[in-house]
mmCIF file of C-alpha atoms in Angstrom:
data_model
loop_
_atom_site.group_PDB
_atom_site.id
_atom_site.type_symbol
_atom_site.label_atom_id
_atom_site.label_comp_id
_atom_site.label_asym_id
_atom_site.label_seq_id
_atom_site.Cartn_x
_atom_site.Cartn_y
_atom_site.Cartn_z
ATOM 1 C CA MET A 1 3.530 -25.329 -0.883
ATOM 2 C CA ASP A 2 2.263 -21.763 -0.495
ATOM 3 C CA ARG A 3 -0.199 -20.969 2.285
ATOM 4 C CA PHE A 4 -2.504 -18.035 1.802
ATOM 5 C CA ALA A 5 -3.711 -15.407 4.250
ATOM 6 C CA VAL A 6 -6.189 -14.060 1.675
ATOM 7 C CA GLU A 7 -7.820 -15.733 -1.333
ATOM 8 C CA ALA A 8 -10.228 -13.796 -3.544
ATOM 9 C CA VAL A 9 -11.970 -15.454 -6.490
ATOM 10 C CA GLN A 10 -14.154 -13.417 -8.875
ATOM 11 C CA LEU A 11 -14.766 -10.944 -6.054
ATOM 12 C CA THR A 12 -17.483 -8.454 -7.006
ATOM 13 C CA LYS A 13 -19.133 -5.509 -5.304
ATOM 14 C CA ARG A 14 -22.068 -3.574 -6.739
ATOM 15 C CA PHE A 15 -23.820 -0.473 -5.486
ATOM 16 C CA GLY A 16 -26.988 -0.472 -7.530
ATOM 17 C CA ASP A 17 -25.907 -0.204 -11.158
ATOM 18 C CA ASN A 18 -22.374 0.817 -10.200
ATOM 19 C CA VAL A 19 -19.786 -1.987 -10.209
ATOM 20 C CA ALA A 20 -17.080 -0.898 -7.757
ATOM 21 C CA VAL A 21 -15.139 -4.179 -7.813
ATOM 22 C CA ASP A 22 -15.516 -6.203 -10.994
ATOM 23 C CA GLY A 23 -14.733 -9.899 -10.598
ATOM 24 C CA ILE A 24 -11.152 -9.650 -9.335
ATOM 25 C CA SER A 25 -9.065 -12.633 -8.232
ATOM 26 C CA PHE A 26 -5.876 -12.474 -6.169
ATOM 27 C CA SER A 27 -4.161 -14.187 -3.261
ATOM 28 C CA VAL A 28 -1.882 -13.006 -0.470
ATOM 29 C CA ARG A 29 0.746 -15.480 0.698
ATOM 30 C CA GLU A 30 1.429 -15.848 4.388
ATOM 31 C CA GLY A 31 4.417 -13.756 5.445
ATOM 32 C CA GLU A 32 4.487 -11.396 2.462
ATOM 33 C CA CYS A 33 3.651 -7.731 2.016
ATOM 34 C CA PHE A 34 1.043 -7.424 -0.731
ATOM 35 C CA GLY A 35 0.165 -4.071 -2.297
ATOM 36 C CA LEU A 36 -3.098 -2.790 -3.772
ATOM 37 C CA LEU A 37 -2.401 0.204 -6.009
ATOM 38 C CA GLY A 38 -4.757 2.306 -8.060
ATOM 39 C CA PRO A 39 -6.109 5.839 -8.474
ATOM 40 C CA ASN A 40 -9.069 7.160 -6.515
ATOM 41 C CA GLY A 41 -12.167 5.181 -7.423
ATOM 42 C CA ALA A 42 -10.206 2.120 -8.538
ATOM 43 C CA GLY A 43 -11.933 -0.161 -6.026
ATOM 44 C CA LYS A 44 -9.135 -0.491 -3.461
ATOM 45 C CA THR A 45 -11.071 0.833 -0.469
ATOM 46 C CA THR A 46 -14.137 -1.214 -1.393
ATOM 47 C CA THR A 47 -11.965 -4.325 -1.567
ATOM 48 C CA ILE A 48 -10.511 -3.528 1.858
ATOM 49 C CA ARG A 49 -13.998 -2.973 3.284
ATOM 50 C CA MET A 50 -15.112 -6.401 2.058
ATOM 51 C CA LEU A 51 -11.936 -8.010 3.386
ATOM 52 C CA THR A 52 -12.434 -6.456 6.835
ATOM 53 C CA CYS A 53 -16.135 -7.435 6.865
ATOM 54 C CA SER A 54 -17.258 -3.796 6.829
ATOM 55 C CA SER A 55 -19.174 -4.226 3.571
ATOM 56 C CA PRO A 56 -20.874 -7.399 2.294
ATOM 57 C CA VAL A 57 -19.641 -9.226 -0.796
ATOM 58 C CA THR A 58 -22.034 -9.067 -3.746
ATOM 59 C CA SER A 59 -20.677 -12.194 -5.432
ATOM 60 C CA GLY A 60 -17.541 -14.286 -5.665
ATOM 61 C CA GLN A 61 -15.532 -15.737 -2.800
ATOM 62 C CA LEU A 62 -13.283 -14.056 -0.257
ATOM 63 C CA VAL A 63 -11.428 -16.170 2.317
ATOM 64 C CA VAL A 64 -9.250 -14.655 5.069
ATOM 65 C CA SER A 65 -7.140 -16.900 7.309
ATOM 66 C CA GLY A 66 -9.107 -19.899 6.081
ATOM 67 C CA HIS A 67 -12.510 -18.373 6.893
ATOM 68 C CA ASP A 68 -15.119 -17.144 4.429
ATOM 69 C CA VAL A 69 -15.941 -13.488 5.161
ATOM 70 C CA THR A 70 -19.603 -14.117 4.298
ATOM 71 C CA LYS A 71 -20.015 -17.150 6.544
ATOM 72 C CA ASP A 72 -17.704 -16.266 9.461
ATOM 73 C CA PRO A 73 -17.368 -12.450 9.637
ATOM 74 C CA ARG A 74 -16.958 -12.321 13.427
ATOM 75 C CA LEU A 75 -14.167 -14.876 13.337
ATOM 76 C CA VAL A 76 -12.444 -13.091 10.437
ATOM 77 C CA LYS A 77 -12.485 -9.825 12.383
ATOM 78 C CA THR A 78 -10.599 -11.460 15.252
ATOM 79 C CA ARG A 79 -7.821 -12.584 12.884
ATOM 80 C CA ILE A 80 -7.079 -9.247 11.200
ATOM 81 C CA GLY A 81 -5.557 -6.016 12.427
ATOM 82 C CA VAL A 82 -6.572 -2.812 10.647
ATOM 83 C CA VAL A 83 -4.607 0.432 10.395
ATOM 84 C CA PRO A 84 -7.108 2.957 8.981
ATOM 85 C CA GLN A 85 -6.186 5.894 6.801
ATOM 86 C CA ASP A 86 -8.064 8.258 9.128
ATOM 87 C CA GLU A 87 -6.732 8.286 12.664
ATOM 88 C CA ASN A 88 -9.239 7.002 15.233
ATOM 89 C CA LEU A 89 -7.236 6.900 18.464
ATOM 90 C CA ASP A 90 -9.003 7.973 21.676
ATOM 91 C CA PRO A 91 -7.755 11.510 22.418
ATOM 92 C CA ASP A 92 -8.942 11.323 26.031
ATOM 93 C CA LEU A 93 -6.661 8.406 26.873
ATOM 94 C CA PRO A 94 -2.865 8.273 27.195
ATOM 95 C CA THR A 95 -0.804 6.139 24.830
ATOM 96 C CA ARG A 96 -0.677 3.029 27.014
ATOM 97 C CA GLN A 97 -4.416 3.032 27.724
ATOM 98 C CA ASN A 98 -5.239 3.315 24.020
ATOM 99 C CA LEU A 99 -3.570 -0.067 23.636
ATOM 100 C CA GLU A 100 -4.987 -1.580 26.820
ATOM 101 C CA VAL A 101 -8.594 -0.644 26.110
ATOM 102 C CA TYR A 102 -8.408 -1.957 22.553
ATOM 103 C CA ALA A 103 -6.844 -5.229 23.719
ATOM 104 C CA ARG A 104 -9.805 -5.866 26.041
ATOM 105 C CA TYR A 105 -12.119 -6.182 23.053
ATOM 106 C CA PHE A 106 -10.369 -9.464 22.260
ATOM 107 C CA GLY A 107 -10.865 -11.006 25.699
ATOM 108 C CA LEU A 108 -7.179 -11.075 26.610
ATOM 109 C CA SER A 109 -6.173 -11.516 30.243
ATOM 110 C CA ARG A 110 -4.661 -8.607 32.184
ATOM 111 C CA GLU A 111 -1.305 -10.367 32.270
ATOM 112 C CA VAL A 112 -1.261 -10.937 28.517
ATOM 113 C CA ILE A 113 -2.393 -7.356 27.849
ATOM 114 C CA ARG A 114 0.364 -5.954 30.062
ATOM 115 C CA GLN A 115 2.977 -8.056 28.325
ATOM 116 C CA ARG A 116 1.834 -7.227 24.798
ATOM 117 C CA VAL A 117 1.409 -3.527 25.483
ATOM 118 C CA ASN A 118 4.963 -3.354 26.835
ATOM 119 C CA GLU A 119 6.242 -5.240 23.770
ATOM 120 C CA GLN A 120 4.461 -2.926 21.342
ATOM 121 C CA LEU A 121 5.566 0.240 23.112
ATOM 122 C CA GLU A 122 9.162 -0.981 22.972
ATOM 123 C CA PHE A 123 8.997 -2.161 19.358
ATOM 124 C CA PHE A 124 7.513 1.105 18.112
ATOM 125 C CA GLU A 125 9.784 3.240 20.321
ATOM 126 C CA LEU A 126 6.928 4.744 22.324
ATOM 127 C CA GLU A 127 7.930 3.759 25.878
ATOM 128 C CA GLY A 128 8.798 7.358 26.757
ATOM 129 C CA LYS A 129 5.329 8.494 25.645
ATOM 130 C CA ALA A 130 3.314 5.780 27.441
ATOM 131 C CA LYS A 131 1.660 8.196 29.906
ATOM 132 C CA GLU A 132 1.120 11.094 27.480
ATOM 133 C CA LYS A 133 -2.199 11.920 25.816
ATOM 134 C CA VAL A 134 -2.203 11.034 22.130
ATOM 135 C CA ASP A 135 -2.911 14.607 21.032
ATOM 136 C CA THR A 136 0.547 15.561 22.343
ATOM 137 C CA LEU A 137 2.241 13.008 20.063
ATOM 138 C CA SER A 138 3.700 13.825 16.664
ATOM 139 C CA GLY A 139 1.983 12.568 13.521
ATOM 140 C CA GLY A 140 4.580 9.843 13.107
ATOM 141 C CA MET A 141 4.154 8.671 16.701
ATOM 142 C CA ARG A 142 0.366 8.509 16.341
ATOM 143 C CA ARG A 143 0.733 6.499 13.146
ATOM 144 C CA ARG A 144 3.085 4.050 14.895
ATOM 145 C CA LEU A 145 0.592 3.796 17.778
ATOM 146 C CA LEU A 146 -2.161 2.900 15.291
ATOM 147 C CA ILE A 147 -0.011 0.063 13.936
ATOM 148 C CA ALA A 148 0.860 -1.090 17.469
ATOM 149 C CA ARG A 149 -2.830 -1.145 18.360
ATOM 150 C CA ALA A 150 -3.678 -3.215 15.263
ATOM 151 C CA LEU A 151 -1.087 -5.815 16.324
ATOM 152 C CA ILE A 152 -2.057 -6.092 19.981
ATOM 153 C CA HIS A 153 -4.128 -9.281 19.481
ATOM 154 C CA GLU A 154 -1.467 -10.886 17.238
ATOM 155 C CA PRO A 155 -3.579 -11.047 14.055
ATOM 156 C CA ASP A 156 -2.821 -13.284 11.076
ATOM 157 C CA LEU A 157 -3.092 -10.329 8.698
ATOM 158 C CA LEU A 158 -2.227 -6.642 9.105
ATOM 159 C CA VAL A 159 -4.252 -4.389 6.771
ATOM 160 C CA LEU A 160 -2.645 -0.989 6.214
ATOM 161 C CA ASP A 161 -4.728 1.657 4.429
ATOM 162 C CA GLU A 162 -2.345 4.465 3.403
ATOM 163 C CA PRO A 163 -0.177 3.955 6.519
ATOM 164 C CA THR A 164 2.065 7.014 6.054
ATOM 165 C CA VAL A 165 -0.372 9.536 4.594
ATOM 166 C CA GLY A 166 0.438 13.056 5.781
ATOM 167 C CA LEU A 167 3.785 12.165 7.363
ATOM 168 C CA ASP A 168 7.036 13.986 6.688
ATOM 169 C CA PRO A 169 9.868 12.031 5.001
ATOM 170 C CA GLN A 170 11.679 11.221 8.255
ATOM 171 C CA ALA A 171 8.539 9.826 9.886
ATOM 172 C CA ARG A 172 7.636 7.882 6.745
ATOM 173 C CA HIS A 173 11.027 6.195 6.646
ATOM 174 C CA LEU A 174 10.786 5.228 10.324
ATOM 175 C CA VAL A 175 7.375 3.633 9.713
ATOM 176 C CA TRP A 176 8.835 1.820 6.673
ATOM 177 C CA GLU A 177 11.666 0.477 8.803
ATOM 178 C CA GLN A 178 9.259 -0.906 11.384
ATOM 179 C CA LEU A 179 6.992 -2.445 8.749
ATOM 180 C CA ARG A 180 10.036 -4.171 7.256
ATOM 181 C CA ARG A 181 10.918 -5.485 10.716
ATOM 182 C CA LEU A 182 7.389 -6.856 11.056
ATOM 183 C CA ARG A 183 7.788 -8.499 7.653
ATOM 184 C CA GLU A 184 10.995 -10.161 8.914
ATOM 185 C CA ARG A 185 9.003 -11.475 11.881
ATOM 186 C CA GLY A 186 6.598 -13.142 9.447
ATOM 187 C CA VAL A 187 3.685 -10.698 9.809
ATOM 188 C CA THR A 188 1.537 -10.811 6.650
ATOM 189 C CA GLN A 189 0.671 -7.326 5.402
ATOM 190 C CA LEU A 190 -1.808 -5.981 2.871
ATOM 191 C CA LEU A 191 -1.031 -2.398 1.948
ATOM 192 C CA THR A 192 -2.757 0.359 -0.009
ATOM 193 C CA THR A 193 -0.830 3.509 -0.830
ATOM 194 C CA HIS A 194 -0.578 6.364 -3.306
ATOM 195 C CA TYR A 195 3.179 6.619 -2.669
ATOM 196 C CA MET A 196 4.835 4.560 -5.388
ATOM 197 C CA ASP A 197 8.198 4.637 -3.615
ATOM 198 C CA GLU A 198 6.482 3.191 -0.539
ATOM 199 C CA ALA A 199 5.070 0.298 -2.539
ATOM 200 C CA ALA A 200 8.449 -0.330 -4.172
ATOM 201 C CA GLN A 201 10.189 -0.292 -0.783
ATOM 202 C CA LEU A 202 7.763 -2.538 1.103
ATOM 203 C CA CYS A 203 5.808 -4.829 -1.205
ATOM 204 C CA ASP A 204 6.799 -8.306 -2.347
ATOM 205 C CA ARG A 205 3.942 -8.356 -4.859
ATOM 206 C CA ILE A 206 1.533 -5.741 -6.168
ATOM 207 C CA VAL A 207 -1.724 -5.586 -8.090
ATOM 208 C CA VAL A 208 -2.657 -2.430 -9.986
ATOM 209 C CA MET A 209 -6.400 -1.734 -10.055
ATOM 210 C CA HIS A 210 -8.454 0.616 -12.211
ATOM 211 C CA HIS A 211 -12.231 0.886 -12.635
ATOM 212 C CA GLY A 212 -12.726 -2.109 -10.371
ATOM 213 C CA LYS A 213 -10.480 -4.449 -12.362
ATOM 214 C CA ILE A 214 -6.930 -5.732 -11.899
ATOM 215 C CA LEU A 215 -4.725 -4.503 -14.733
ATOM 216 C CA ALA A 216 -1.418 -6.089 -13.719
ATOM 217 C CA GLU A 217 0.171 -8.180 -10.984
ATOM 218 C CA GLY A 218 3.769 -8.941 -10.057
ATOM 219 C CA SER A 219 6.761 -7.876 -8.017
ATOM 220 C CA PRO A 220 7.716 -4.189 -8.211
ATOM 221 C CA ARG A 221 10.756 -5.071 -10.310
ATOM 222 C CA SER A 222 8.859 -7.298 -12.757
ATOM 223 C CA LEU A 223 6.109 -4.700 -13.201
ATOM 224 C CA VAL A 224 8.677 -2.037 -14.078
ATOM 225 C CA ARG A 225 10.469 -4.384 -16.473
ATOM 226 C CA ASP A 226 7.310 -5.505 -18.264
ATOM 227 C CA HIS A 227 5.409 -2.214 -18.465
ATOM 228 C CA ALA A 228 8.019 0.554 -18.463
ATOM 229 C CA GLY A 229 11.294 -1.074 -19.476
ATOM 230 C CA GLU A 230 14.763 -0.194 -18.332
ATOM 231 C CA ARG A 231 14.791 3.543 -18.967
ATOM 232 C CA VAL A 232 12.475 6.493 -19.660
ATOM 233 C CA LEU A 233 13.284 9.456 -21.885
ATOM 234 C CA GLU A 234 11.310 12.611 -21.061
ATOM 235 C CA LEU A 235 11.237 14.956 -24.049
ATOM 236 C CA ARG A 236 10.343 18.613 -23.534
ATOM 237 C CA LEU A 237 10.659 19.916 -27.076
ATOM 238 C CA PRO A 238 8.527 21.910 -29.516
ATOM 239 C CA ALA A 239 6.022 19.558 -31.123
ATOM 240 C CA SER A 240 7.615 19.588 -34.577
ATOM 241 C CA GLU A 241 11.131 18.977 -33.241
ATOM 242 C CA ARG A 242 9.858 16.287 -30.876
ATOM 243 C CA GLU A 243 7.997 14.346 -33.568
ATOM 244 C CA LEU A 244 10.989 14.534 -35.901
ATOM 245 C CA LEU A 245 13.161 13.001 -33.168
ATOM 246 C CA LEU A 246 10.595 10.317 -32.348
ATOM 247 C CA GLY A 247 10.569 9.336 -35.994
ATOM 248 C CA LYS A 248 14.144 8.201 -35.498
ATOM 249 C CA ALA A 249 13.256 6.033 -32.466
ATOM 250 C CA GLY A 250 14.177 2.397 -32.790
ATOM 251 C CA ALA A 251 12.605 -0.511 -30.905
ATOM 252 C CA VAL A 252 10.972 1.090 -27.867
ATOM 253 C CA LEU A 253 8.402 -0.285 -25.445
ATOM 254 C CA GLY A 254 6.048 2.630 -25.908
ATOM 255 C CA ILE A 255 5.596 6.378 -26.365
ATOM 256 C CA GLU A 256 3.150 8.526 -24.415
ATOM 257 C CA ARG A 257 2.394 12.180 -25.024
ATOM 258 C CA TYR A 258 0.931 14.256 -22.236
ATOM 259 C CA GLY A 259 0.775 18.025 -22.433
ATOM 260 C CA ASP A 260 4.095 19.354 -23.670
ATOM 261 C CA VAL A 261 6.051 16.236 -22.645
ATOM 262 C CA ALA A 262 6.577 12.933 -24.461
ATOM 263 C CA TYR A 263 7.610 9.870 -22.467
ATOM 264 C CA VAL A 264 9.546 7.198 -24.349
ATOM 265 C CA PHE A 265 9.967 3.790 -22.677
ATOM 266 C CA GLY A 266 12.565 1.184 -23.536
ATOM 267 C CA ALA A 267 16.118 -0.033 -23.146
ATOM 268 C CA GLU A 268 19.210 2.117 -22.687
ATOM 269 C CA ALA A 269 20.491 1.131 -26.122
ATOM 270 C CA ALA A 270 17.352 2.472 -27.814
ATOM 271 C CA LEU A 271 16.942 5.682 -25.808
ATOM 272 C CA ALA A 272 20.511 6.903 -25.247
ATOM 273 C CA PRO A 273 21.057 7.860 -28.953
ATOM 274 C CA LEU A 274 17.849 9.942 -28.897
ATOM 275 C CA ALA A 275 18.939 11.780 -25.754
ATOM 276 C CA ALA A 276 22.389 12.345 -27.268
ATOM 277 C CA ARG A 277 20.841 13.987 -30.337
ATOM 278 C CA VAL A 278 19.283 16.635 -28.109
ATOM 279 C CA GLY A 279 22.262 16.912 -25.767
ATOM 280 C CA ASP A 280 20.381 18.825 -23.076
ATOM 281 C CA ASP A 281 19.125 17.178 -19.855
ATOM 282 C CA GLN A 282 16.530 19.900 -19.392
ATOM 283 C CA ARG A 283 14.919 19.092 -22.727
ATOM 284 C CA ALA A 284 15.711 15.375 -22.953
ATOM 285 C CA LEU A 285 16.012 13.699 -19.561
ATOM 286 C CA LEU A 286 17.055 10.055 -19.612
ATOM 287 C CA ARG A 287 16.344 8.321 -16.297
ATOM 288 C CA SER A 288 15.612 4.917 -14.785
ATOM 289 C CA ALA A 289 12.056 3.627 -15.083
ATOM 290 C CA SER A 290 10.060 3.418 -11.847
ATOM 291 C CA LEU A 291 6.880 1.983 -10.406
ATOM 292 C CA GLU A 292 5.275 5.401 -10.845
ATOM 293 C CA ASP A 293 5.820 5.082 -14.598
ATOM 294 C CA VAL A 294 4.046 1.721 -14.517
ATOM 295 C CA PHE A 295 1.152 3.205 -12.541
ATOM 296 C CA LEU A 296 0.716 6.093 -14.959
ATOM 297 C CA ARG A 297 1.067 3.925 -18.068
ATOM 298 C CA LEU A 298 -1.603 1.535 -16.840
ATOM 299 C CA THR A 299 -4.090 3.959 -15.275
ATOM 300 C CA GLY A 300 -3.494 7.115 -17.306
ATOM 301 C CA ARG A 301 -2.047 10.519 -16.529
ATOM 302 C CA GLY A 302 -5.326 12.406 -16.336
ATOM 303 C CA LEU A 303 -6.628 13.538 -12.957
ATOM 304 C CA VAL A 304 -9.150 11.151 -11.394
ATOM 305 C CA GLU A 305 -11.680 12.985 -9.199
#
């Protein structure tokens, strides 16, 4: 029987007449990595703020580690670890002391703090930087230190808000590797990200949000299968030539036109003959469907300010 680290039922958040989160329901199983995806303004950050007891729930129910966030906010806060999008390490303290000072907030003994700090420094490969001020660390090292700090009290749930924002590809992949290792240890993770490859790499299940509602839920693979299909054909052709070709399309999952490009979704058998008619990868690119295709199909391709 599944055990849940998070259970949300008809969760709603209003700011005056604005409904930021509109009656969403979801659950996060213990030991999984669960992703919240959506464009800016979708309601992800508001959901995270309610989950971390930073913003009160308007209506509905939200339970974290068996405790209602409305009734037991102090207890909930002791059972979650938060990795914020904006770095908030203490620049006046060296790496080790950033962990030690934070650990004291949870009433841990000196012996336990020493042990856990050493474990986190080793796990996140920061032992050699233990005595250095954080402003001398690279962006990737500071991000790993933020995750280490969030884990110092051994929370039931690790909340990661855009954990690799601003990092170069090498640093991102190292953070991914360590998050996967935490997943193997049984650490439950709730992740928000705008990097679709990050969500595909890390998440067991995902919900896609837009305008405060959940549009779809499933594993990365099932979302791609159900909403984008096996393959995508990108057509960069003059409008008349493009529409003539699309008139010959067989059973496809969908067609989207955006600017001078048409995106055709479906199976290889349906799309390959269309690509062959053009015979030019620059004008008719046939590629595998991805989670980014799902995101754009569900939330739109227009810029959200």
